[in-house]
Each structure stands twice: as structure tokens, then as C-alpha cells.
């Protein structure tokens, strides 16, 4: 049977189970409802005249605040026709020489006239640029007419110079002069057009696509995998005629079919809106980014559900995934909103940031000064991130197939883990590129960031099959060697990217010792969590080990400084000795106890099943 037909046949029962009966009809109805909601919300937020819609438009820089509009255009904006009539009557009363009314309308008119008079007074004094001298003469005549020719010289000469180089101030002065101190009265209406409403609809559809593929899909896939594991329904599936890879694809296809039904109308709205009022190329880039990032996060969620489903309830696993991905999504959107040349590389590391940036480019949200980096060339980090996420997703699928089909004790083979480590290095280096003037912020910070994905890859290299923990043979030495080798490969690549004179880590024996301790203990802790049962006491001790890792990494940074800095600061071998000799002794004792206890926990009798495939 051809490969495509084989995969389709394997996925069909899982998709049918996910969409069977009333469930499929409810999902179809919900997808139509969500699409209609995007259109209604887009129109309402763009054309609505309420305070909530106006505040949202102001918050997203789609509209200036009412105060700024009134100042710049010399108008008074009313919320209703009744308020507009009251404002017109108050302006007529003031020009007729009657006193101001002591109500909100009276105060608004008085404030507008006082601000206009202040502009005329300041513009009348000093020398204006040549291009604005005619406007200054008109301002002087308008000021004299307003004061009936009785100009207080002291008030003019005491006024600050007018800012003729602010286009907004010049426009406001011109409006005052043209309207001869009589503010215009307007009933409030949204400044956006139906075209803008279509653009907002596309933005909302794109946002819904981000939520569905980068949040809902991983959570649903991870929760379903945790449920399969918790209820022990994977074993019958593993005994079916499906191969391990087909079984993994089928388990992935079920939750993705649900998300696909909900996301399809949003995708159509996004592409249609981008084709009419946006940039279709950026919208297609958005689709590619969310597809690649979603594939990686789905695999990660399924592996987490498979690992935690036996000891945690599916609801707890899903809630944890939702919390973690929600935080990452917020960070990604925030980073994309404040994108600059220095931070553009994060688009390679966080698919949420890359998707938010692509969505902004598709519909022209923001610019290089207001946010989202519309004028930045972000092609390289976006492409690198998408390719990297797809590669990691493929490795995750291979690991999932081995775990579900129980075809190997290890989730990843040595070569696959090396590919994953190299991809992680490329993504992290793209996110934080080298710069010679602060080399330690490049290679040391990236080493700390890399320790997390490298530890996850090492956990997937450890033997964790159905063999009882007491019978497993864990090749601690070779696995720790792989981890240290990955880190050494990264440091070698970093040395090729920056000047070797700035990498003081290689010149300080103590920095190298602390870096080696950090890498070795990080590897041992990852293996301990992966292969040995975790009791309450062992979890507490793992927290102590993690704290010691942070301290060791900080001391690595401290000792990896130029020699003159170390002579000036006189650092201690154990940093807590600076606070107290007792604390320094405790740190020294933990420095020895942490790796010893981890090694002791990993010692197991030899298993009859050797680790294969390495």
C-alpha cells in the first residue's frame, strides 16, 4: 500500500472517533459561530461608537484619544446630538459676551478657548521659521481680534517660545486661526471605515487561528494522550495491525481533526481579508509559522501527556499545559509588540512571537517605532524558526512512535538527539546573536538557555520502557558524556562566531570547573527525573539540586570575567562565603553531595535488555 494511503487509513478511525455523531455536528456549528463572531466583533470594534470600542481602538493605536483630537483639530466632540446642541449653545453664549455655564459643557468650552488663546499668545512671541511666518502673522491678528486689541505685553513676553517644529502643534494653531477661535462641534463617530472593519475582522480571525493552533491544539492533544495513558487504552492499540508510526500519526490526527474543523473558517476569513485589504504573502507566512509551531507544540504536549498520564489526571496535565503555553503566548505577543533590531531574533525561538509579528505584517499593524517591527527584515529568524520547529516536530513524532508502540527503550537515538541539539543551538543563537562588545551575554546566556532543551533531549535518550525501574540499565557515563559533548559543540560554535579573546571561560580554570559541574549535574538531574521513581523527598531534593545549578551557573559567569575584573573584585571560591563562613561550608558540602546522591540514585542492577540503537 502506498505510504500516503497507509497514513490515511491509519488516521481515519481516530478522526472518525473524534468527529462521530452529534459531536461532529456540534463542532461544525461551533466553527460557523466562531467565524460569525470574528466578523461581528471586527465590525463592532471598528465602527462602534461606545466607550469600550473607542478605548480599545485608542489602546491599539487605531484612533487618537478624544483629548488629542480636540486639541489638534480644535473641535469639541460630543457623545450625542443633545450634547452637541448644548456645546453649540455654550459657544454662542461665550461669543455673545455672557459668562460661562458652571456645568460640564461650560467647563469643556472654557478649557478649549483657554487652550486656543494660550496657543495664539505663545505663537505671537518670538521669531517663527520662514515657512511659518505667514501663519504667525495670522495668529497675531487672531489674538488681537480675540482680545479686542488690548494685548498685555507682559503676558506675551512672559510666554514660552512656541514649538514650531512639532507638526501637531502647528496643525492645532492653524485650526485655531482658520476657525477664528470658534471650536467646531462634532458628534462622535468612529474614524475607521468599512475597509478597516474588514481588516479588523482579519486580525481577529488570525488571532483565533493563533489560539487554536498554538494553544488549544497542544492542550487537547496532550490531554487526550494523558487520558489514553491514564486509562491504559494504549496497550490494545499497540497490539493492533497498525505500525508504531501509523499509530502515533493516528493519535495525533484525532485532536487535530477537531481543531481543524474549528480553524478552517478562520483560515478562510484570514486569507480573504489579507487578499483584499492586507498582504497575502505575510498571511501565508503566518499560516506556515502557526502550522510549524503548532506541530512542534502538539508533539511536545503529547510527549508530556504520555509521560505524566500514569501519575497525574488528564485534567491536571491539560491545565498545566494550558498555563505554560498561555504564559509563553503572552510573552511572545509582548516581545513581538516591542520588536527591535536587538530582539528580532526571538521570532526564531518563540512561534507565538513569530505568529504575532506575521499577523501584524499581514494587516499593517504598528511600525518600527510603535511596535511589531513592521520595517524590520525578519525573514531569516522567521524561516529559521519554522524550519527548526518542523525538524523538532519530526523528532517528536519519532519519539512518540517508539513510546506508543513500545519498540525501543529509548525515545531518540544518538544521531536524532544530536540533530535536535544542533537545531536547538541554531534557534538559540538566532534568538540571541553574538556581539563582540558583550560576548558573555551571548555565549554564557545561550549556554544557560540551551541547558533546558538539551536536558529534555537527554531525558529522551534515557531507557524508560516497560522494564521495571530496578531492572533498568542506565548508561550514566555515556549519556552524561553526550550531554557535555553537546554543550562543548555549542561552545566551539560560539568561539567561531566571536573573537576568542572575549571568551574568558577558556582562560579561567575555576570557570571551567564550575561550568563542568553545572553541565554534569544538569545531566544527572535530567536522568534522575527520567528513569527513577520520584517520591516527595526526592522532589524536594531535586529542587535543592536545581537551586545549586543556578548558583553554579552564576559562579561560572562570575569567574568567566577578564582577569583585571577578578583582581579588583577578589571573589570567593564559594560565593556564600561572602555572607557567612557557615553558609560557605554548606555550599561546599552541597557541591559534593548533589552529584553523589544523584549518581547513587541512578545505580541499578544490570538489565537483561541492553540499550539498542546506539
XYZ file of C-alpha atoms in Angstrom:
614
model
C 0.000 0.000 0.000
C 1.405 3.456 -0.857
C 2.659 5.490 2.100
C 0.003 8.201 1.749
C -2.833 5.686 1.645
C -1.352 3.835 4.614
C -1.246 7.005 6.707
C -4.768 7.916 5.631
C -6.090 4.502 6.567
C -4.360 4.700 9.941
C -5.726 8.180 10.717
C -9.299 7.501 9.550
C -10.545 5.593 12.639
C -9.133 8.188 15.037
C -10.618 11.075 13.051
C -13.954 9.251 12.842
C -13.890 8.732 16.604
C -13.180 12.417 17.217
C -15.942 13.629 14.853
C -18.510 10.882 15.157
C -22.224 11.520 15.527
C -23.513 14.665 17.200
C -20.005 15.708 18.196
C -19.059 16.459 14.595
C -22.247 18.448 14.015
C -21.670 20.441 17.193
C -18.109 21.211 16.160
C -19.274 22.314 12.719
C -21.882 24.585 14.262
C -19.312 25.981 16.705
C -16.872 26.699 13.882
C -19.539 28.656 11.974
C -20.428 30.515 15.176
C -16.788 31.432 15.809
C -16.399 32.669 12.228
C -19.527 34.807 12.564
C -18.256 36.071 15.895
C -14.989 37.195 14.288
C -16.909 39.132 11.634
C -19.321 40.703 14.134
C -16.581 41.628 16.580
C -14.410 43.062 13.817
C -17.230 45.287 12.594
C -18.264 46.279 16.122
C -14.747 47.148 17.291
C -14.067 49.146 14.119
C -17.323 51.061 13.717
C -18.854 51.049 17.205
C -19.247 54.405 18.967
C -19.351 53.208 22.582
C -16.710 53.992 25.202
C -15.445 50.397 25.260
C -14.856 50.211 21.500
C -13.270 53.661 21.488
C -10.913 52.762 24.344
C -9.870 49.601 22.517
C -9.139 51.499 19.322
C -7.118 54.054 21.265
C -5.248 51.277 23.066
C -4.314 49.631 19.757
C -3.297 52.991 18.226
C -6.088 52.772 15.677
C -7.508 56.079 16.858
C -6.236 59.089 18.758
C -7.752 59.847 22.141
C -10.588 62.357 22.267
C -8.403 64.875 24.115
C -5.707 64.741 21.425
C -8.272 65.032 18.618
C -9.898 68.052 20.250
C -6.520 69.740 20.756
C -5.116 69.006 17.311
C -8.263 69.813 15.293
C -9.752 72.463 17.625
C -13.061 70.679 17.913
C -15.374 69.616 20.708
C -16.556 66.043 20.275
C -19.979 65.198 21.671
C -21.245 61.742 22.525
C -24.788 62.548 21.383
C -26.746 65.081 19.369
C -28.139 66.534 22.612
C -24.641 67.168 23.936
C -23.598 68.667 20.587
C -26.534 71.102 20.720
C -25.588 72.098 24.282
C -21.979 72.722 23.228
C -23.069 74.892 20.292
C -25.315 76.918 22.579
C -22.491 77.393 25.092
C -20.078 78.580 22.372
C -22.698 81.072 21.127
C -23.201 82.340 24.699
C -19.482 82.856 25.174
C -19.116 84.775 21.885
C -22.085 86.909 22.917
C -20.139 88.010 25.989
C -22.161 86.054 28.543
C -20.424 84.274 31.446
C -19.594 80.585 31.289
C -22.045 77.985 32.449
C -20.920 76.092 35.548
C -21.520 72.625 34.237
C -19.571 70.060 32.253
C -20.425 71.723 28.938
C -19.339 75.117 30.217
C -16.042 73.817 31.539
C -15.258 71.997 28.279
C -15.864 75.138 26.188
C -13.834 77.278 28.605
C -10.908 74.862 28.570
C -10.936 74.734 24.767
C -10.953 78.534 24.464
C -8.238 78.948 27.088
C -6.011 76.410 25.323
C -6.592 78.154 21.972
C -5.817 81.571 23.471
C -2.614 80.166 25.005
C -1.550 78.892 21.600
C -2.142 82.274 19.979
C -0.278 84.066 22.761
C 2.759 81.799 22.533
C 2.777 81.888 18.710
C 2.702 85.721 18.721
C 6.016 85.974 20.572
C 9.422 85.154 19.112
C 10.587 84.517 15.587
C 8.962 81.728 13.635
C 10.741 79.735 10.913
C 10.437 81.238 7.474
C 7.901 78.623 6.342
C 5.562 79.501 9.235
C 5.869 83.311 9.317
C 2.607 83.837 7.454
C 0.844 81.611 9.995
C 2.441 83.624 12.816
C 1.116 86.889 11.349
C -2.376 85.373 11.143
C -2.044 84.154 14.717
C -1.104 87.672 15.903
C -4.121 89.177 14.110
C -6.421 86.486 15.548
C -5.058 87.101 19.049
C -5.561 90.869 18.745
C -9.105 90.325 17.458
C -9.885 87.963 20.352
C -8.574 90.410 22.957
C -10.230 93.368 21.194
C -6.803 94.879 20.512
C -5.951 95.036 24.220
C -2.837 92.908 24.274
C -0.991 92.592 27.559
C 2.656 92.903 26.540
C 3.835 91.324 29.773
C 1.706 88.239 29.172
C 3.077 87.884 25.653
C 6.730 88.387 26.538
C 6.387 86.065 29.508
C 5.028 83.218 27.395
C 7.359 80.364 26.419
C 8.503 80.043 22.816
C 6.107 78.221 20.552
C 7.236 74.832 19.262
C 7.123 75.467 15.544
C 8.849 72.163 14.828
C 6.026 69.989 16.178
C 3.666 69.204 13.239
C 0.823 68.502 15.674
C 1.197 71.891 17.368
C 1.387 73.678 14.032
C -1.770 71.888 12.830
C -3.569 72.843 16.050
C -2.554 76.510 15.681
C -3.681 76.556 12.052
C -7.076 75.127 13.097
C -7.472 77.862 15.738
C -6.598 80.594 13.239
C -8.837 79.221 10.473
C -11.803 78.911 12.841
C -11.186 82.362 14.414
C -11.277 80.970 17.939
C -14.646 79.254 17.424
C -14.266 75.493 18.002
C -16.112 73.138 15.720
C -18.729 70.870 17.263
C -18.878 67.245 16.106
C -20.901 64.230 17.151
C -18.573 61.326 17.786
C -18.195 58.704 15.063
C -15.538 56.073 14.559
C -12.754 57.326 12.290
C -12.421 53.840 10.799
C -14.078 52.815 7.542
C -15.717 49.555 6.420
C -12.345 48.642 4.904
C -10.845 48.966 8.375
C -13.662 46.772 9.702
C -12.639 44.065 7.225
C -9.031 44.484 8.332
C -10.032 44.129 11.981
C -12.033 41.016 11.103
C -8.921 39.528 9.506
C -6.873 40.378 12.596
C -9.411 38.671 14.866
C -9.518 35.610 12.591
C -5.722 35.461 12.666
C -5.748 35.782 16.443
C -8.261 32.957 16.687
C -6.024 30.844 14.444
C -3.089 31.512 16.777
C -5.104 30.462 19.820
C -6.429 27.318 18.152
C -3.149 26.026 16.730
C -0.635 27.262 19.311
C -2.708 26.775 22.462
C -5.861 24.688 22.005
C -4.284 22.014 19.761
C -1.334 21.176 22.063
C -3.562 21.192 25.151
C -6.179 18.959 23.530
C -3.575 16.552 22.126
C -1.698 16.369 25.431
C -4.879 15.880 27.445
C -6.133 13.123 25.155
C -2.764 11.339 25.308
C -2.768 11.624 29.111
C -6.275 10.167 29.167
C -5.239 7.247 26.940
C -2.278 6.581 29.227
C -4.263 7.068 32.436
C -6.997 4.665 31.333
C -4.437 2.199 29.888
C -6.093 2.121 26.461
C -2.821 2.405 24.534
C -1.896 -1.234 25.053
C -4.775 -2.623 22.946
C -3.944 -0.095 20.236
C -0.307 -1.173 20.260
C -1.464 -4.757 19.651
C -3.403 -3.845 16.523
C -2.196 -4.166 12.953
C -1.058 -0.558 12.883
C 2.656 0.090 12.827
C 4.157 2.335 15.521
C 4.472 5.363 13.224
C 0.929 4.978 11.930
C -0.379 4.647 15.480
C 1.393 7.848 16.521
C 0.009 9.695 13.486
C -3.480 8.398 14.190
C -3.366 9.525 17.823
C -2.234 12.939 16.586
C -4.833 13.152 13.817
C -7.797 12.791 16.195
C -7.371 16.034 18.195
C -6.054 17.863 15.129
C -9.267 16.998 13.258
C -11.258 18.748 15.990
C -9.030 21.822 15.822
C -9.078 21.712 12.019
C -12.882 21.948 11.898
C -12.780 24.996 14.176
C -9.825 26.633 12.424
C -10.855 26.194 8.777
C -13.386 29.093 8.652
C -10.952 31.371 10.489
C -8.276 30.492 7.946
C -10.579 31.351 5.054
C -11.522 34.698 6.650
C -7.847 35.494 7.314
C -6.737 34.799 3.741
C -9.723 36.573 2.191
C -9.233 39.687 4.317
C -5.485 39.706 3.650
C -6.074 39.394 -0.093
C -8.468 42.370 -0.090
C -7.059 44.819 2.465
C -3.744 43.344 3.618
C -0.680 41.471 2.432
C -1.418 37.936 1.299
C 2.246 36.913 1.421
C 2.529 37.826 5.099
C -0.741 35.998 5.787
C 0.620 32.852 4.115
C 3.781 33.242 6.205
C 1.548 33.414 9.279
C -0.153 30.162 8.272
C 3.226 28.484 7.780
C 4.501 29.733 11.136
C 1.481 28.597 13.124
C 1.476 25.242 11.322
C 5.156 24.614 12.114
C 4.929 25.930 15.655
C 1.666 24.089 16.263
C 3.178 20.810 15.048
C 6.084 21.162 17.467
C 3.868 22.117 20.416
C 1.426 19.284 19.677
C 4.271 16.754 19.747
C 5.598 18.298 22.951
C 2.141 18.181 24.529
C 1.627 14.559 23.550
C 5.000 13.503 24.927
C 4.234 15.340 28.162
C 0.813 13.666 28.363
C 2.379 10.268 27.720
C 4.990 10.796 30.439
C 2.661 12.270 33.061
C -0.575 10.440 32.290
C 0.270 7.463 34.502
C 0.835 9.564 37.628
C -1.389 12.602 37.004
C -5.008 13.007 35.963
C -5.721 14.190 32.391
C -7.350 17.358 33.690
C -4.247 18.285 35.684
C -1.995 17.608 32.696
C -4.213 19.726 30.431
C -4.375 22.550 32.960
C -0.597 22.583 33.325
C -0.095 22.647 29.572
C -2.642 25.453 29.196
C -0.931 27.509 31.906
C 2.563 27.064 30.455
C 1.510 27.723 26.859
C -0.622 30.674 27.941
C 2.370 32.297 29.652
C 4.569 31.626 26.619
C 1.884 33.101 24.367
C 1.706 36.281 26.442
C 5.487 36.606 26.410
C 5.558 36.038 22.652
C 2.938 38.707 21.939
C 4.670 41.175 24.278
C 8.048 40.600 22.622
C 6.549 40.963 19.152
C 4.824 44.198 20.168
C 8.166 45.700 21.265
C 10.284 44.260 18.482
C 13.593 45.936 17.636
C 16.802 45.083 15.793
C 18.248 43.632 19.000
C 15.250 41.426 19.812
C 14.175 40.379 16.302
C 15.897 37.018 16.748
C 13.324 35.849 19.324
C 10.990 35.196 16.395
C 13.038 32.063 15.736
C 12.652 30.758 19.276
C 9.026 31.568 20.116
C 6.423 30.616 17.481
C 3.901 32.791 19.331
C 6.101 35.854 18.745
C 6.703 34.976 15.097
C 2.978 34.422 14.518
C 2.050 37.735 16.183
C 4.647 39.556 14.087
C 3.418 37.926 10.859
C -0.174 38.829 11.732
C 0.836 42.457 12.268
C 2.645 42.483 8.934
C -0.317 40.932 7.148
C -2.602 43.814 8.145
C -0.177 46.689 8.666
C -0.413 46.930 12.444
C 2.251 49.065 14.041
C 5.552 50.265 12.671
C 9.191 50.160 13.704
C 8.625 52.944 16.257
C 5.274 51.878 17.724
C 5.856 48.141 17.797
C 5.678 44.834 15.904
C 8.739 45.832 13.851
C 6.930 46.368 10.558
C 10.038 47.928 8.976
C 12.470 45.256 10.210
C 13.766 42.497 7.964
C 12.667 39.434 9.916
C 12.743 36.879 7.108
C 15.752 34.976 8.448
C 14.557 34.408 12.045
C 11.032 33.514 10.898
C 12.281 30.995 8.322
C 14.880 29.549 10.697
C 12.250 29.203 13.407
C 9.735 27.490 11.123
C 12.302 25.002 9.781
C 13.624 24.340 13.272
C 10.155 23.747 14.709
C 9.307 21.339 11.883
C 12.536 19.425 12.495
C 11.833 19.168 16.218
C 8.253 18.120 15.468
C 9.542 15.295 13.254
C 11.891 14.141 16.023
C 8.996 14.324 18.483
C 6.878 12.153 16.179
C 9.668 9.555 16.020
C 9.930 9.576 19.808
C 6.155 9.319 20.205
C 6.017 6.336 17.827
C 8.660 4.479 19.837
C 6.980 5.197 23.153
C 3.447 4.354 21.979
C 4.498 1.274 20.021
C 6.978 0.251 22.737
C 9.523 -0.597 20.049
C 12.592 0.719 21.887
C 13.725 1.531 25.409
C 14.903 4.965 24.296
C 12.776 7.644 22.656
C 15.547 9.096 20.481
C 18.645 7.518 19.053
C 22.031 9.159 19.373
C 22.026 10.702 15.903
C 18.481 12.014 16.262
C 19.301 13.602 19.600
C 22.384 15.226 18.061
C 20.214 16.695 15.296
C 17.831 18.039 17.919
C 20.734 19.547 19.871
C 22.103 21.271 16.756
C 18.653 22.644 15.915
C 18.332 23.986 19.462
C 21.756 25.640 19.133
C 20.762 27.311 15.873
C 17.453 28.559 17.293
C 19.006 29.941 20.476
C 21.901 31.544 18.584
C 19.458 33.180 16.181
C 17.403 34.465 19.111
C 20.468 35.939 20.836
C 23.104 36.597 18.150
C 26.722 37.383 19.020
C 28.038 40.858 19.628
C 31.721 41.477 20.393
C 31.322 44.204 22.979
C 29.404 41.913 25.385
C 30.442 38.399 24.387
C 29.429 36.857 27.729
C 25.834 37.934 27.124
C 25.970 35.785 24.010
C 27.730 32.520 24.767
C 27.068 32.216 28.521
C 23.435 33.301 28.370
C 22.814 30.990 25.441
C 24.520 28.139 27.288
C 22.060 28.608 30.139
C 19.120 28.711 27.739
C 20.360 25.613 25.915
C 20.605 23.593 29.112
C 16.802 23.206 29.155
C 16.238 21.721 25.654
C 19.437 19.680 25.962
C 18.198 18.231 29.261
C 14.882 17.299 27.587
C 16.763 15.595 24.752
C 18.868 13.711 27.287
C 15.731 12.515 29.081
C 14.544 11.161 25.744
C 17.856 9.320 25.387
C 17.434 7.522 28.707
C 15.952 3.978 28.761
C 12.380 4.304 30.069
C 10.483 1.347 28.628
C 8.199 -1.079 30.405
C 11.161 -2.662 32.210
C 10.790 -2.102 35.987
C 12.982 0.757 37.251
C 15.027 -1.580 39.454
C 15.894 -3.706 36.400
C 16.906 -0.872 34.066
C 20.472 -0.431 32.995
C 21.171 3.269 32.617
C 24.479 4.035 30.871
C 25.108 7.109 33.015
C 28.651 7.741 31.809
C 27.875 7.675 28.095
C 24.686 9.749 28.457
C 26.399 12.403 30.570
C 29.188 12.384 28.002
C 26.684 13.049 25.232
C 25.211 15.977 27.164
C 28.621 17.503 27.858
C 29.576 16.861 24.225
C 26.526 18.797 23.006
C 27.444 21.718 25.262
C 31.065 21.540 24.111
C 29.922 21.608 20.479
C 27.941 24.752 21.214
C 30.928 26.441 22.893
C 33.054 25.536 19.870
C 30.473 27.113 17.553
C 30.299 30.170 19.804
C 34.092 30.539 19.691
C 33.874 30.581 15.896
C 31.280 33.374 15.971
C 33.015 35.753 18.381
C 36.598 36.725 18.983
C 38.351 34.108 21.093
C 39.921 36.870 23.193
C 36.496 37.685 24.641
C 35.692 34.123 25.758
C 37.357 34.248 29.157
C 35.679 30.979 30.120
C 38.518 29.050 28.452
C 41.163 31.059 30.325
C 39.851 30.525 33.846
C 40.286 27.045 35.373
C 37.703 27.803 38.072
C 35.167 28.943 35.468
C 35.721 25.704 33.554
C 35.359 23.661 36.745
C 32.082 25.337 37.631
C 30.838 25.008 34.045
C 31.724 21.301 34.085
C 29.969 20.834 37.433
C 26.915 22.657 36.104
C 26.718 20.528 32.960
C 27.390 17.253 34.759
C 24.806 17.852 37.482
C 22.248 19.099 34.939
C 22.686 15.835 33.034
C 22.463 13.713 36.199
C 19.359 15.547 37.383
C 17.660 15.079 33.990
C 18.447 11.351 34.061
C 17.280 11.049 37.675
C 13.916 12.588 36.816
C 13.552 10.435 33.682
C 14.465 6.941 34.854
C 13.905 6.701 38.625
C 10.627 6.971 40.565
C 10.112 10.344 42.251
C 8.913 10.424 45.855
C 8.042 13.562 47.791
C 11.508 13.637 49.358
C 13.210 13.146 46.007
C 11.209 16.036 44.538
C 12.375 18.280 47.359
C 15.954 17.182 46.777
C 15.531 17.834 43.040
C 14.546 21.398 43.945
C 17.738 21.738 46.017
C 19.740 20.405 43.061
C 18.093 22.924 40.721
C 18.952 25.760 43.138
C 22.570 24.593 43.254
C 22.593 24.538 39.444
C 21.527 28.176 39.369
C 24.237 29.082 41.899
C 26.893 27.182 39.942
C 25.892 28.870 36.701
C 26.116 32.263 38.415
C 29.605 31.440 39.666
C 30.567 30.307 36.168
C 29.576 33.751 34.907
C 31.454 35.413 37.768
C 34.727 33.555 37.146
C 34.432 33.886 33.332
C 35.377 37.545 33.582
C 38.523 39.379 32.454
C 41.466 38.872 34.786
C 41.582 42.525 35.832
C 37.938 42.377 36.948
C 38.660 39.326 39.126
C 41.666 41.043 40.718
C 39.566 44.081 41.512
C 36.604 42.162 42.979
C 38.518 39.339 44.806
C 35.658 36.771 44.522
C 35.429 33.784 46.870
C 35.617 30.200 45.663
C 32.142 29.653 47.179
C 30.020 32.747 46.815
C 28.071 32.227 50.046
C 31.315 32.591 52.000
C 30.950 36.320 51.442
C 27.826 36.225 53.627
C 28.908 33.753 56.278
C 31.613 31.083 56.710
C 28.862 28.645 57.752
C 26.910 29.259 54.543
C 30.101 28.799 52.562
C 30.659 25.453 54.277
C 27.076 24.410 53.452
C 27.598 25.343 49.806
C 30.840 23.353 49.699
C 29.116 20.322 51.243
C 26.226 20.517 48.760
C 28.680 20.852 45.877
C 29.904 17.365 46.753
C 26.617 15.866 47.984
C 24.442 16.801 44.989
C 26.280 14.813 42.272
C 26.989 11.936 44.691
C 23.319 11.474 45.634
C 22.215 11.693 42.011
C 24.746 9.081 40.950
C 23.698 6.845 43.807
C 20.033 7.084 42.789
C 20.895 6.133 39.212
C 22.826 2.982 40.192
C 20.724 -0.061 39.166
C 21.410 -3.756 38.565
C 22.261 -4.708 35.019
C 19.230 -5.403 32.883
C 18.890 -8.363 30.583
C 17.632 -5.920 27.932
C 20.559 -3.919 26.608
C 20.083 -0.421 25.231
C 19.929 -0.806 21.469
C 20.244 1.514 18.543
C 23.208 3.499 19.872
